Amino acid sequence: MGSMSLLKTRRGSLKSKIPSAAQIRADVMAGLVVALALIPEAIAFSLIAGVDPRVGLYASFVMAVSIAFLGGRPAMISAATGAMALVAAPLSIEYGVDYLIAATLMAGVIQIVLGLLGVSKLMRFVPPSVMTGFINALAILIFLAQLPHLAGVGVPIYAMVAIGLAIIFGLPLITKAVPAPLVAIVVLTVGALAMGIPARTVGDMGELPDTFPVPLIPNVPVNAETFLLILPYAITLALVGLMESLMTAKVVDDQTETSSNHAREARGQGIANILVGCFGGMAGCAMIGQTMINIKSGARTRISTFLAGVFLLILCVGLGDIVGMIPIAALVAVMFFVAIVTFDWHSIAPKTVKRMPWTETLVMVVTVAVVVWTHNLALGVIVGVIVSMVLFARKAAMQADVTSVLDPEGGTRVYSVNGEVFFASTGELVQRFDYAEEGLSKVVVDMAGAHVWDSSAVAALDQVSEHFRRHGVQVEITGLNEPSERLHKELTGSTAGGH
């Protein structure tokens, strides 16, 4: 009976991992929509990096296909990104695409090493307010990135974008059988061709590849000079790519209420970038915009990620002429939709702002401001985390308090310390004792309500003891919890007690 029960459990578990037909259909359709959205993005990012559009398109294909198998977050899209293009641009523009490919290969190796060292665990130190700021800033950047496509265009183009948004938001109210963004792209493309609207198309942005990518070795000198030249770029690419990928994975975790393997994702990003470099592509990472398109289109499995890459190559190589006819206005409408649904509108609602601590709102605003100002998501997250840490330290320091009571018989005063004692609170803590009080022969410092965190706290207790000793007062420190007692002993060589 036990064996049969175990067998049924295993069969049930296996069955639960196999996606349903409806889910597979959703993943296939979502992959197609993402592929269409990837084409202009990859071309634009290639231009930013100063390389041929095929470099970005090949990178997006290889990255998406490989990360589908190697990544730790199902349904997340990785490809060539704007942040990575900005980092790589100075190198490729000054030294050429071969140096960019070499930096991509080195960045992949660095990411694998960081993944093995457990860098993904650092995500636990990113507070929710920074995550919210990251999401909101990304939505703003996605929105702003579409505005150049609408500069100086006529009323028909604005009408196309409006119609596209109406389809995307309205169609799900009628049916969800097909992704609304895909319907909007098809309708607007057919409409523009039928009516002869002179709209800018995907084909106008750059030449699409007509062959499959082939393995290559970058033509760079293999010496110390080359290594030192590309190392700073490779390190930056590795860190920016990992940060964006892990942050995006966390966003998808929250959106889908599922968990992902961040350590595997870090290693997978590294291996994928090595493969990208081997096929002549530029470094890539997770894309929050395309990932949100994928998720909002119903995708939940690795099938969507894999097919996004496959469809991308098929569309470019086999159907390049047709894809080239898609008006940019249709893709702008899709990206506007992504920006709208990505932004956390609840975070700026008056009720939320009034209820949330002002420090968390400040951290969110700072994160958004830095990202939007610099267009650097990694820098915004780092600054947000630092500001959050400073505000937390300030708050924790203010919680430390000292109260005292005098022994009825006189001669002994008991000081009770409560709160967190660390470097930020020790300065004020030392000043809370009356060292010159007359008639005292003994002082008891009761630490039962406090916790000693660092060497500054231990030094502060020794300083308090020294001040009283100068006035001929005996000091006894009591009530230290076990970790605090251990730290005190390690740093002073003696247990707390009479001084």
Short mmCIF file of C-alpha atoms in Angstrom, two decimals:
data_model
loop_
_atom_site.label_atom_id
_atom_site.label_comp_id
_atom_site.label_asym_id
_atom_site.label_seq_id
_atom_site.Cartn_x
_atom_site.Cartn_y
_atom_site.Cartn_z
CA MET A 1 0.00 0.00 0.00
CA GLY A 2 2.84 2.34 0.87
CA SER A 3 4.53 1.76 -2.51
CA MET A 4 1.26 2.33 -4.39
CA SER A 5 0.63 5.53 -2.47
CA LEU A 6 4.14 6.77 -3.22
CA LEU A 7 3.73 5.91 -6.91
CA LYS A 8 0.45 7.83 -7.08
CA THR A 9 2.05 10.80 -5.37
CA ARG A 10 4.93 10.83 -7.85
CA ARG A 11 2.52 10.52 -10.80
CA GLY A 12 0.45 13.38 -9.40
CA SER A 13 3.55 15.52 -8.92
CA LEU A 14 4.73 14.77 -12.47
CA LYS A 15 1.32 15.54 -13.88
CA SER A 16 1.20 18.86 -12.02
CA LYS A 17 4.48 19.89 -13.70
CA ILE A 18 3.16 19.22 -17.23
CA PRO A 19 1.43 22.40 -18.52
CA SER A 20 -2.10 22.10 -19.79
CA ALA A 21 -3.02 22.55 -23.44
CA ALA A 22 -4.47 25.97 -22.63
CA GLN A 23 -1.26 26.99 -20.91
CA ILE A 24 0.88 25.79 -23.81
CA ARG A 25 -1.31 27.76 -26.23
CA ALA A 26 -0.93 30.87 -24.05
CA ASP A 27 2.85 30.42 -23.94
CA VAL A 28 3.07 30.00 -27.72
CA MET A 29 1.03 33.14 -28.41
CA ALA A 30 2.91 35.11 -25.76
CA GLY A 31 6.23 34.03 -27.27
CA LEU A 32 5.14 35.37 -30.65
CA VAL A 33 4.10 38.73 -29.18
CA VAL A 34 7.39 39.03 -27.31
CA ALA A 35 9.36 38.18 -30.44
CA LEU A 36 7.65 40.99 -32.32
CA ALA A 37 8.39 43.40 -29.48
CA LEU A 38 12.03 42.25 -29.30
CA ILE A 39 12.87 43.15 -32.91
CA PRO A 40 12.73 46.98 -32.71
CA GLU A 41 14.19 46.90 -29.19
CA ALA A 42 17.18 44.79 -30.27
CA ILE A 43 17.77 47.01 -33.29
CA ALA A 44 17.57 50.17 -31.16
CA PHE A 45 19.96 48.76 -28.54
CA SER A 46 22.41 47.75 -31.28
CA LEU A 47 22.43 51.32 -32.53
CA ILE A 48 23.05 52.56 -28.97
CA ALA A 49 26.02 50.18 -28.68
CA GLY A 50 27.36 51.33 -32.03
CA VAL A 51 27.15 47.94 -33.73
CA ASP A 52 25.27 46.36 -36.63
CA PRO A 53 21.58 45.57 -35.81
CA ARG A 54 22.30 41.90 -36.43
CA VAL A 55 24.58 41.85 -33.37
CA GLY A 56 21.65 42.72 -31.09
CA LEU A 57 19.20 40.45 -32.89
CA TYR A 58 21.54 37.44 -32.78
CA ALA A 59 22.22 38.17 -29.10
CA SER A 60 18.51 38.26 -28.32
CA PHE A 61 17.90 34.96 -30.13
CA VAL A 62 20.76 33.08 -28.45
CA MET A 63 20.07 34.61 -25.04
CA ALA A 64 16.35 33.78 -25.05
CA VAL A 65 16.79 30.21 -26.30
CA SER A 66 19.64 29.35 -23.94
CA ILE A 67 18.20 30.97 -20.80
CA ALA A 68 14.98 29.00 -21.36
CA PHE A 69 16.99 25.91 -20.38
CA LEU A 70 19.61 27.44 -18.09
CA GLY A 71 17.67 30.09 -16.14
CA GLY A 72 16.02 29.81 -12.77
CA ARG A 73 12.86 31.82 -13.53
CA PRO A 74 10.29 30.33 -15.95
CA ALA A 75 8.59 32.81 -18.32
CA MET A 76 11.27 35.48 -17.84
CA ILE A 77 12.67 36.99 -21.06
CA SER A 78 16.39 37.70 -21.44
CA ALA A 79 17.89 39.41 -24.48
CA ALA A 80 19.98 42.41 -25.51
CA THR A 81 19.04 45.36 -23.26
CA GLY A 82 19.46 49.12 -23.20
CA ALA A 83 21.37 49.14 -19.91
CA MET A 84 23.94 46.64 -21.22
CA ALA A 85 24.19 48.55 -24.51
CA LEU A 86 24.96 51.79 -22.67
CA VAL A 87 27.74 50.10 -20.70
CA ALA A 88 29.27 48.51 -23.79
CA ALA A 89 28.92 51.49 -26.13
CA PRO A 90 32.25 53.25 -25.33
CA LEU A 91 34.19 50.00 -25.83
CA SER A 92 32.56 49.00 -29.13
CA ILE A 93 32.59 52.52 -30.60
CA GLU A 94 36.28 53.09 -29.86
CA TYR A 95 37.73 49.60 -30.34
CA GLY A 96 35.21 47.70 -32.47
CA VAL A 97 32.72 44.87 -32.17
CA ASP A 98 35.38 42.19 -31.56
CA TYR A 99 36.33 43.81 -28.27
CA LEU A 100 32.64 43.99 -27.37
CA ILE A 101 32.30 40.24 -28.01
CA ALA A 102 35.41 39.55 -25.90
CA ALA A 103 33.95 41.62 -23.04
CA THR A 104 30.70 39.68 -23.36
CA LEU A 105 32.56 36.38 -22.98
CA MET A 106 34.46 37.66 -19.94
CA ALA A 107 31.26 39.06 -18.39
CA GLY A 108 29.68 35.62 -18.71
CA VAL A 109 32.58 34.01 -16.86
CA ILE A 110 32.36 36.62 -14.09
CA GLN A 111 28.62 36.04 -13.73
CA ILE A 112 29.14 32.30 -13.35
CA VAL A 113 31.72 32.91 -10.62
CA LEU A 114 29.42 35.37 -8.83
CA GLY A 115 26.59 32.85 -9.10
CA LEU A 116 28.72 30.13 -7.53
CA LEU A 117 29.75 32.54 -4.74
CA GLY A 118 26.08 33.09 -3.86
CA VAL A 119 25.70 36.71 -4.98
CA SER A 120 21.99 36.04 -5.52
CA LYS A 121 21.55 35.91 -1.74
CA LEU A 122 22.24 39.64 -1.62
CA MET A 123 18.70 40.16 -2.97
CA ARG A 124 17.40 39.70 0.57
CA PHE A 125 18.96 43.08 1.43
CA VAL A 126 16.89 44.91 -1.19
CA PRO A 127 13.92 46.41 0.73
CA PRO A 128 10.39 46.49 -0.72
CA SER A 129 10.53 50.29 -1.13
CA VAL A 130 13.53 49.93 -3.46
CA MET A 131 11.71 47.19 -5.38
CA THR A 132 8.72 49.48 -5.82
CA GLY A 133 10.99 52.30 -6.96
CA PHE A 134 12.70 49.95 -9.40
CA ILE A 135 9.37 48.91 -10.92
CA ASN A 136 8.02 52.45 -11.16
CA ALA A 137 11.25 53.82 -12.63
CA LEU A 138 11.29 51.05 -15.19
CA ALA A 139 7.73 51.84 -16.21
CA ILE A 140 8.66 55.50 -16.62
CA LEU A 141 11.72 54.63 -18.72
CA ILE A 142 9.66 52.34 -20.94
CA PHE A 143 7.15 55.15 -21.45
CA LEU A 144 9.81 57.80 -22.14
CA ALA A 145 11.61 55.50 -24.59
CA GLN A 146 8.54 55.54 -26.83
CA LEU A 147 8.20 59.34 -27.06
CA PRO A 148 10.93 59.83 -29.72
CA HIS A 149 8.88 57.59 -32.02
CA LEU A 150 5.98 60.07 -31.72
CA ALA A 151 7.96 63.26 -32.23
CA GLY A 152 6.95 65.17 -35.34
CA VAL A 153 4.46 62.57 -36.59
CA GLY A 154 1.01 63.36 -37.88
CA VAL A 155 -2.45 62.80 -36.46
CA PRO A 156 -2.85 59.40 -38.20
CA ILE A 157 0.06 57.99 -36.17
CA TYR A 158 -1.42 59.26 -32.90
CA ALA A 159 -4.73 57.71 -33.94
CA MET A 160 -3.00 54.37 -34.60
CA VAL A 161 -1.46 54.37 -31.11
CA ALA A 162 -4.84 55.24 -29.57
CA ILE A 163 -6.59 52.48 -31.51
CA GLY A 164 -3.87 50.04 -30.49
CA LEU A 165 -4.33 50.89 -26.80
CA ALA A 166 -8.10 50.58 -27.16
CA ILE A 167 -7.70 47.08 -28.61
CA ILE A 168 -5.19 46.01 -25.97
CA PHE A 169 -7.31 47.17 -23.06
CA GLY A 170 -10.71 46.44 -24.60
CA LEU A 171 -10.30 43.02 -26.22
CA PRO A 172 -9.75 41.12 -22.92
CA LEU A 173 -13.21 42.31 -21.84
CA ILE A 174 -14.65 40.34 -24.77
CA THR A 175 -12.28 37.39 -25.11
CA LYS A 176 -8.90 36.22 -23.86
CA ALA A 177 -8.46 33.49 -26.46
CA VAL A 178 -5.62 35.41 -28.13
CA PRO A 179 -3.24 38.01 -26.66
CA ALA A 180 -4.63 41.50 -27.19
CA PRO A 181 -1.19 42.97 -28.05
CA LEU A 182 -0.83 40.50 -30.94
CA VAL A 183 -4.26 41.43 -32.27
CA ALA A 184 -3.38 45.12 -32.02
CA ILE A 185 -0.16 44.59 -34.02
CA VAL A 186 -1.94 42.65 -36.76
CA VAL A 187 -4.89 45.08 -37.02
CA LEU A 188 -2.70 48.18 -37.14
CA THR A 189 -0.33 46.64 -39.68
CA VAL A 190 -3.14 45.60 -42.01
CA GLY A 191 -4.90 48.93 -41.50
CA ALA A 192 -1.79 50.98 -42.26
CA LEU A 193 -1.11 49.00 -45.45
CA ALA A 194 -4.73 49.11 -46.60
CA MET A 195 -5.09 52.85 -46.02
CA GLY A 196 -1.65 53.74 -47.26
CA ILE A 197 -0.66 55.55 -44.07
CA PRO A 198 2.98 56.70 -44.34
CA ALA A 199 3.97 55.24 -40.99
CA ARG A 200 7.55 54.45 -39.96
CA THR A 201 8.05 50.68 -39.89
CA VAL A 202 10.34 48.14 -38.29
CA GLY A 203 12.18 47.82 -41.59
CA ASP A 204 13.08 51.51 -41.46
CA MET A 205 15.06 51.00 -38.24
CA GLY A 206 17.76 48.81 -39.73
CA GLU A 207 18.56 45.78 -41.85
CA LEU A 208 17.19 42.50 -40.52
CA PRO A 209 19.47 39.42 -40.68
CA ASP A 210 18.92 36.97 -43.54
CA THR A 211 21.13 34.14 -42.25
CA PHE A 212 21.43 32.11 -39.07
CA PRO A 213 24.20 33.05 -36.62
CA VAL A 214 27.43 31.04 -36.81
CA PRO A 215 30.07 30.47 -34.10
CA LEU A 216 33.07 32.76 -34.18
CA ILE A 217 36.14 33.78 -32.19
CA PRO A 218 36.68 37.51 -31.57
CA ASN A 219 39.68 38.88 -33.44
CA VAL A 220 41.50 40.54 -30.52
CA PRO A 221 45.11 40.20 -29.31
CA VAL A 222 45.36 37.66 -26.50
CA ASN A 223 47.59 39.57 -24.07
CA ALA A 224 47.55 41.42 -20.76
CA GLU A 225 46.81 44.76 -22.42
CA THR A 226 43.59 43.43 -23.96
CA PHE A 227 42.62 41.79 -20.67
CA LEU A 228 43.07 45.01 -18.70
CA LEU A 229 41.20 46.98 -21.36
CA ILE A 230 38.05 44.90 -21.38
CA LEU A 231 38.06 43.88 -17.69
CA PRO A 232 36.32 47.05 -16.34
CA TYR A 233 33.61 46.77 -19.00
CA ALA A 234 33.18 43.04 -18.34
CA ILE A 235 32.82 43.56 -14.59
CA THR A 236 30.25 46.34 -15.10
CA LEU A 237 28.32 44.26 -17.64
CA ALA A 238 28.30 41.29 -15.26
CA LEU A 239 27.07 43.31 -12.28
CA VAL A 240 24.45 45.32 -14.18
CA GLY A 241 23.18 42.20 -15.92
CA LEU A 242 22.88 40.19 -12.72
CA MET A 243 21.22 43.00 -10.83
CA GLU A 244 18.61 43.61 -13.52
CA SER A 245 17.99 39.89 -13.97
CA LEU A 246 17.58 39.14 -10.26
CA MET A 247 15.40 42.19 -9.72
CA THR A 248 13.22 41.21 -12.69
CA ALA A 249 12.99 37.64 -11.37
CA LYS A 250 11.79 38.96 -8.03
CA VAL A 251 9.17 41.11 -9.75
CA VAL A 252 7.88 38.08 -11.67
CA ASP A 253 7.89 36.03 -8.46
CA ASP A 254 5.56 38.61 -6.93
CA GLN A 255 3.40 38.92 -10.06
CA THR A 256 2.87 35.17 -10.44
CA GLU A 257 3.01 34.26 -6.73
CA THR A 258 5.61 31.61 -7.53
CA SER A 259 9.24 31.17 -6.53
CA SER A 260 12.38 31.00 -8.64
CA ASN A 261 15.95 29.81 -8.21
CA HIS A 262 18.00 33.01 -8.13
CA ALA A 263 21.32 31.15 -7.80
CA ARG A 264 20.56 29.13 -10.93
CA GLU A 265 19.46 32.30 -12.70
CA ALA A 266 22.79 33.97 -11.93
CA ARG A 267 24.77 31.02 -13.27
CA GLY A 268 22.45 30.67 -16.25
CA GLN A 269 22.89 34.31 -17.22
CA GLY A 270 26.64 33.78 -17.26
CA ILE A 271 26.52 30.66 -19.43
CA ALA A 272 24.02 32.33 -21.76
CA ASN A 273 26.28 35.36 -22.21
CA ILE A 274 29.21 33.08 -23.06
CA LEU A 275 27.05 31.43 -25.73
CA VAL A 276 25.96 34.86 -26.97
CA GLY A 277 29.60 35.90 -27.33
CA CYS A 278 30.44 32.69 -29.17
CA PHE A 279 27.79 33.59 -31.78
CA GLY A 280 28.91 37.20 -32.17
CA GLY A 281 26.28 38.87 -30.01
CA MET A 282 26.38 41.62 -27.39
CA ALA A 283 25.88 40.97 -23.68
CA GLY A 284 22.29 40.68 -22.47
CA CYS A 285 20.20 40.14 -19.38
CA ALA A 286 16.57 39.92 -18.29
CA MET A 287 14.19 42.49 -19.80
CA ILE A 288 11.44 43.73 -17.52
CA GLY A 289 9.38 45.22 -20.37
CA GLN A 290 9.27 42.10 -22.53
CA THR A 291 8.93 39.91 -19.45
CA MET A 292 5.85 41.85 -18.40
CA ILE A 293 4.43 41.48 -21.93
CA ASN A 294 5.03 37.75 -21.61
CA ILE A 295 3.41 37.48 -18.17
CA LYS A 296 0.45 39.73 -19.05
CA SER A 297 -0.12 37.61 -22.17
CA GLY A 298 -0.61 34.56 -19.96
CA ALA A 299 2.82 32.90 -20.22
CA ARG A 300 3.99 30.90 -17.19
CA THR A 301 6.49 28.31 -18.47
CA ARG A 302 9.88 28.11 -20.19
CA ILE A 303 8.12 27.35 -23.47
CA SER A 304 7.33 31.04 -23.96
CA THR A 305 10.95 32.09 -23.43
CA PHE A 306 12.27 29.46 -25.82
CA LEU A 307 9.71 30.25 -28.51
CA ALA A 308 10.31 34.00 -28.17
CA GLY A 309 13.87 33.39 -29.31
CA VAL A 310 12.87 30.91 -32.02
CA PHE A 311 10.11 33.15 -33.37
CA LEU A 312 12.51 36.11 -33.32
CA LEU A 313 14.95 34.35 -35.64
CA ILE A 314 12.20 32.93 -37.87
CA LEU A 315 10.58 36.34 -38.20
CA CYS A 316 13.87 38.03 -39.03
CA VAL A 317 15.38 35.41 -41.36
CA GLY A 318 12.30 33.83 -42.93
CA LEU A 319 9.69 36.57 -42.74
CA GLY A 320 11.87 39.65 -42.65
CA ASP A 321 9.96 41.41 -45.44
CA ILE A 322 6.62 40.95 -43.65
CA VAL A 323 7.97 41.91 -40.22
CA GLY A 324 9.55 44.97 -41.75
CA MET A 325 6.05 46.24 -42.62
CA ILE A 326 4.90 46.41 -38.98
CA PRO A 327 4.39 50.08 -38.08
CA ILE A 328 6.39 51.32 -35.11
CA ALA A 329 3.16 52.88 -33.83
CA ALA A 330 1.78 49.40 -33.17
CA LEU A 331 4.77 48.47 -31.03
CA VAL A 332 4.62 51.84 -29.27
CA ALA A 333 1.05 51.05 -28.24
CA VAL A 334 2.20 47.70 -26.85
CA MET A 335 5.01 49.31 -24.87
CA PHE A 336 2.69 52.03 -23.54
CA PHE A 337 0.47 49.22 -22.28
CA VAL A 338 3.46 47.58 -20.62
CA ALA A 339 4.43 50.86 -18.94
CA ILE A 340 0.90 51.40 -17.64
CA VAL A 341 0.48 47.91 -16.17
CA THR A 342 4.04 47.80 -14.82
CA PHE A 343 3.75 51.00 -12.77
CA ASP A 344 2.62 50.38 -9.20
CA TRP A 345 -0.20 52.93 -9.04
CA HIS A 346 -1.11 51.83 -5.54
CA SER A 347 2.26 53.11 -4.30
CA ILE A 348 1.37 56.73 -5.10
CA ALA A 349 -2.27 56.62 -4.00
CA PRO A 350 -2.95 59.31 -1.33
CA LYS A 351 -4.15 56.73 1.18
CA THR A 352 -1.01 54.65 0.72
CA VAL A 353 1.31 57.64 1.00
CA LYS A 354 -0.39 58.75 4.24
CA ARG A 355 -0.24 55.27 5.74
CA MET A 356 3.34 54.38 4.77
CA PRO A 357 6.30 55.63 6.85
CA TRP A 358 7.83 58.71 5.21
CA THR A 359 11.21 56.98 5.09
CA GLU A 360 9.92 54.24 2.76
CA THR A 361 8.27 56.79 0.48
CA LEU A 362 11.54 58.75 0.38
CA VAL A 363 13.53 55.64 -0.55
CA MET A 364 11.09 54.87 -3.37
CA VAL A 365 11.24 58.43 -4.71
CA VAL A 366 15.05 58.52 -4.55
CA THR A 367 15.28 55.20 -6.42
CA VAL A 368 12.94 56.43 -9.13
CA ALA A 369 14.72 59.79 -9.43
CA VAL A 370 18.20 58.24 -9.78
CA VAL A 371 17.08 55.68 -12.35
CA VAL A 372 15.14 58.18 -14.47
CA TRP A 373 17.93 60.77 -14.27
CA THR A 374 20.79 58.38 -15.11
CA HIS A 375 18.87 55.71 -17.07
CA ASN A 376 20.88 53.25 -14.99
CA LEU A 377 18.72 50.74 -13.14
CA ALA A 378 21.63 49.24 -11.24
CA LEU A 379 22.79 52.62 -9.94
CA GLY A 380 19.25 53.49 -8.83
CA VAL A 381 18.94 50.25 -6.88
CA ILE A 382 22.34 50.72 -5.23
CA VAL A 383 21.55 54.30 -4.19
CA GLY A 384 18.11 53.24 -2.96
CA VAL A 385 19.59 50.46 -0.82
CA ILE A 386 22.20 52.83 0.64
CA VAL A 387 19.58 55.46 1.50
CA SER A 388 17.40 52.76 3.05
CA MET A 389 20.32 51.50 5.15
CA VAL A 390 21.15 55.01 6.37
CA LEU A 391 17.55 55.71 7.32
CA PHE A 392 17.28 52.34 9.08
CA ALA A 393 20.47 52.99 11.03
CA ARG A 394 19.14 56.41 12.00
CA LYS A 395 15.85 54.94 13.17
CA ALA A 396 17.55 52.13 15.09
CA ALA A 397 19.92 54.60 16.74
CA MET A 398 16.99 56.68 17.97
CA GLN A 399 15.48 53.61 19.64
CA ALA A 400 18.38 53.27 22.09
CA ASP A 401 17.36 54.74 25.45
CA VAL A 402 18.84 55.01 28.96
CA THR A 403 16.84 55.32 32.16
CA SER A 404 18.10 55.21 35.73
CA VAL A 405 16.96 54.76 39.31
CA LEU A 406 18.81 55.47 42.56
CA ASP A 407 19.04 52.81 45.26
CA PRO A 408 16.82 53.95 48.18
CA GLU A 409 19.75 53.46 50.53
CA GLY A 410 21.91 55.71 48.33
CA GLY A 411 25.32 55.09 46.89
CA THR A 412 24.22 52.90 43.95
CA ARG A 413 22.50 53.97 40.74
CA VAL A 414 21.12 51.45 38.27
CA TYR A 415 21.13 52.51 34.61
CA SER A 416 18.89 50.48 32.27
CA VAL A 417 19.87 50.49 28.60
CA ASN A 418 17.18 49.57 26.06
CA GLY A 419 17.39 49.23 22.29
CA GLU A 420 20.05 48.51 19.69
CA VAL A 421 23.57 49.57 20.61
CA PHE A 422 25.84 50.00 17.57
CA PHE A 423 28.04 52.59 15.92
CA ALA A 424 25.19 55.01 15.16
CA SER A 425 23.80 55.07 18.70
CA THR A 426 26.95 54.94 20.85
CA GLY A 427 27.75 58.68 20.70
CA GLU A 428 24.48 59.74 22.27
CA LEU A 429 24.47 56.71 24.58
CA VAL A 430 27.72 57.68 26.30
CA GLN A 431 26.31 61.15 27.00
CA ARG A 432 23.24 59.78 28.83
CA PHE A 433 25.20 58.94 32.00
CA ASP A 434 25.90 61.39 34.83
CA TYR A 435 29.51 60.71 35.62
CA ALA A 436 29.91 63.50 38.20
CA GLU A 437 26.92 62.62 40.41
CA GLU A 438 27.89 63.12 44.05
CA GLY A 439 27.61 60.38 46.66
CA LEU A 440 27.84 57.45 44.26
CA SER A 441 30.06 54.50 45.06
CA LYS A 442 28.71 52.07 42.50
CA VAL A 443 26.89 52.07 39.16
CA VAL A 444 25.09 49.10 37.65
CA VAL A 445 24.56 49.19 33.88
CA ASP A 446 21.70 46.80 33.12
CA MET A 447 21.84 45.65 29.47
CA ALA A 448 18.94 43.18 29.68
CA GLY A 449 16.84 45.30 27.32
CA ALA A 450 19.61 45.98 24.81
CA HIS A 451 21.69 44.19 22.20
CA VAL A 452 25.35 44.91 21.48
CA TRP A 453 26.03 44.71 17.73
CA ASP A 454 29.58 45.81 17.01
CA SER A 455 32.97 46.87 18.33
CA SER A 456 31.79 50.49 18.64
CA ALA A 457 29.17 49.39 21.17
CA VAL A 458 31.74 47.42 23.20
CA ALA A 459 34.09 50.40 23.11
CA ALA A 460 31.26 52.66 24.30
CA LEU A 461 30.62 50.43 27.33
CA ASP A 462 34.33 50.50 28.16
CA GLN A 463 34.27 54.29 27.77
CA VAL A 464 31.36 54.56 30.21
CA SER A 465 33.24 52.38 32.71
CA GLU A 466 36.39 54.48 32.29
CA HIS A 467 34.54 57.76 32.90
CA PHE A 468 32.99 56.48 36.13
CA ARG A 469 36.29 54.96 37.27
CA ARG A 470 37.93 58.37 36.97
CA HIS A 471 35.43 59.60 39.55
CA GLY A 472 36.11 56.68 41.86
CA VAL A 473 32.88 54.86 41.03
CA GLN A 474 32.78 51.08 40.62
CA VAL A 475 30.90 49.90 37.50
CA GLU A 476 29.14 46.60 36.99
CA ILE A 477 27.67 45.65 33.58
CA THR A 478 24.91 43.05 33.83
CA GLY A 479 22.20 41.45 31.71
CA LEU A 480 24.13 41.01 28.47
CA ASN A 481 22.49 38.39 26.27
CA GLU A 482 24.62 35.53 24.99
CA PRO A 483 25.66 37.05 21.62
CA SER A 484 26.44 40.39 23.24
CA GLU A 485 28.40 38.69 26.05
CA ARG A 486 30.37 36.66 23.49
CA LEU A 487 31.22 39.74 21.42
CA HIS A 488 32.24 41.65 24.55
CA LYS A 489 34.51 38.81 25.61
CA GLU A 490 36.09 38.45 22.17
CA LEU A 491 36.93 42.15 21.96
CA THR A 492 37.96 42.83 25.56
CA GLY A 493 39.30 39.45 26.63
CA SER A 494 37.06 39.38 29.70
CA THR A 495 33.43 38.85 30.57
CA ALA A 496 31.20 41.75 31.54
CA GLY A 497 30.84 42.40 35.24
CA GLY A 498 32.65 44.53 37.72
CA HIS A 499 35.05 47.06 36.22
#
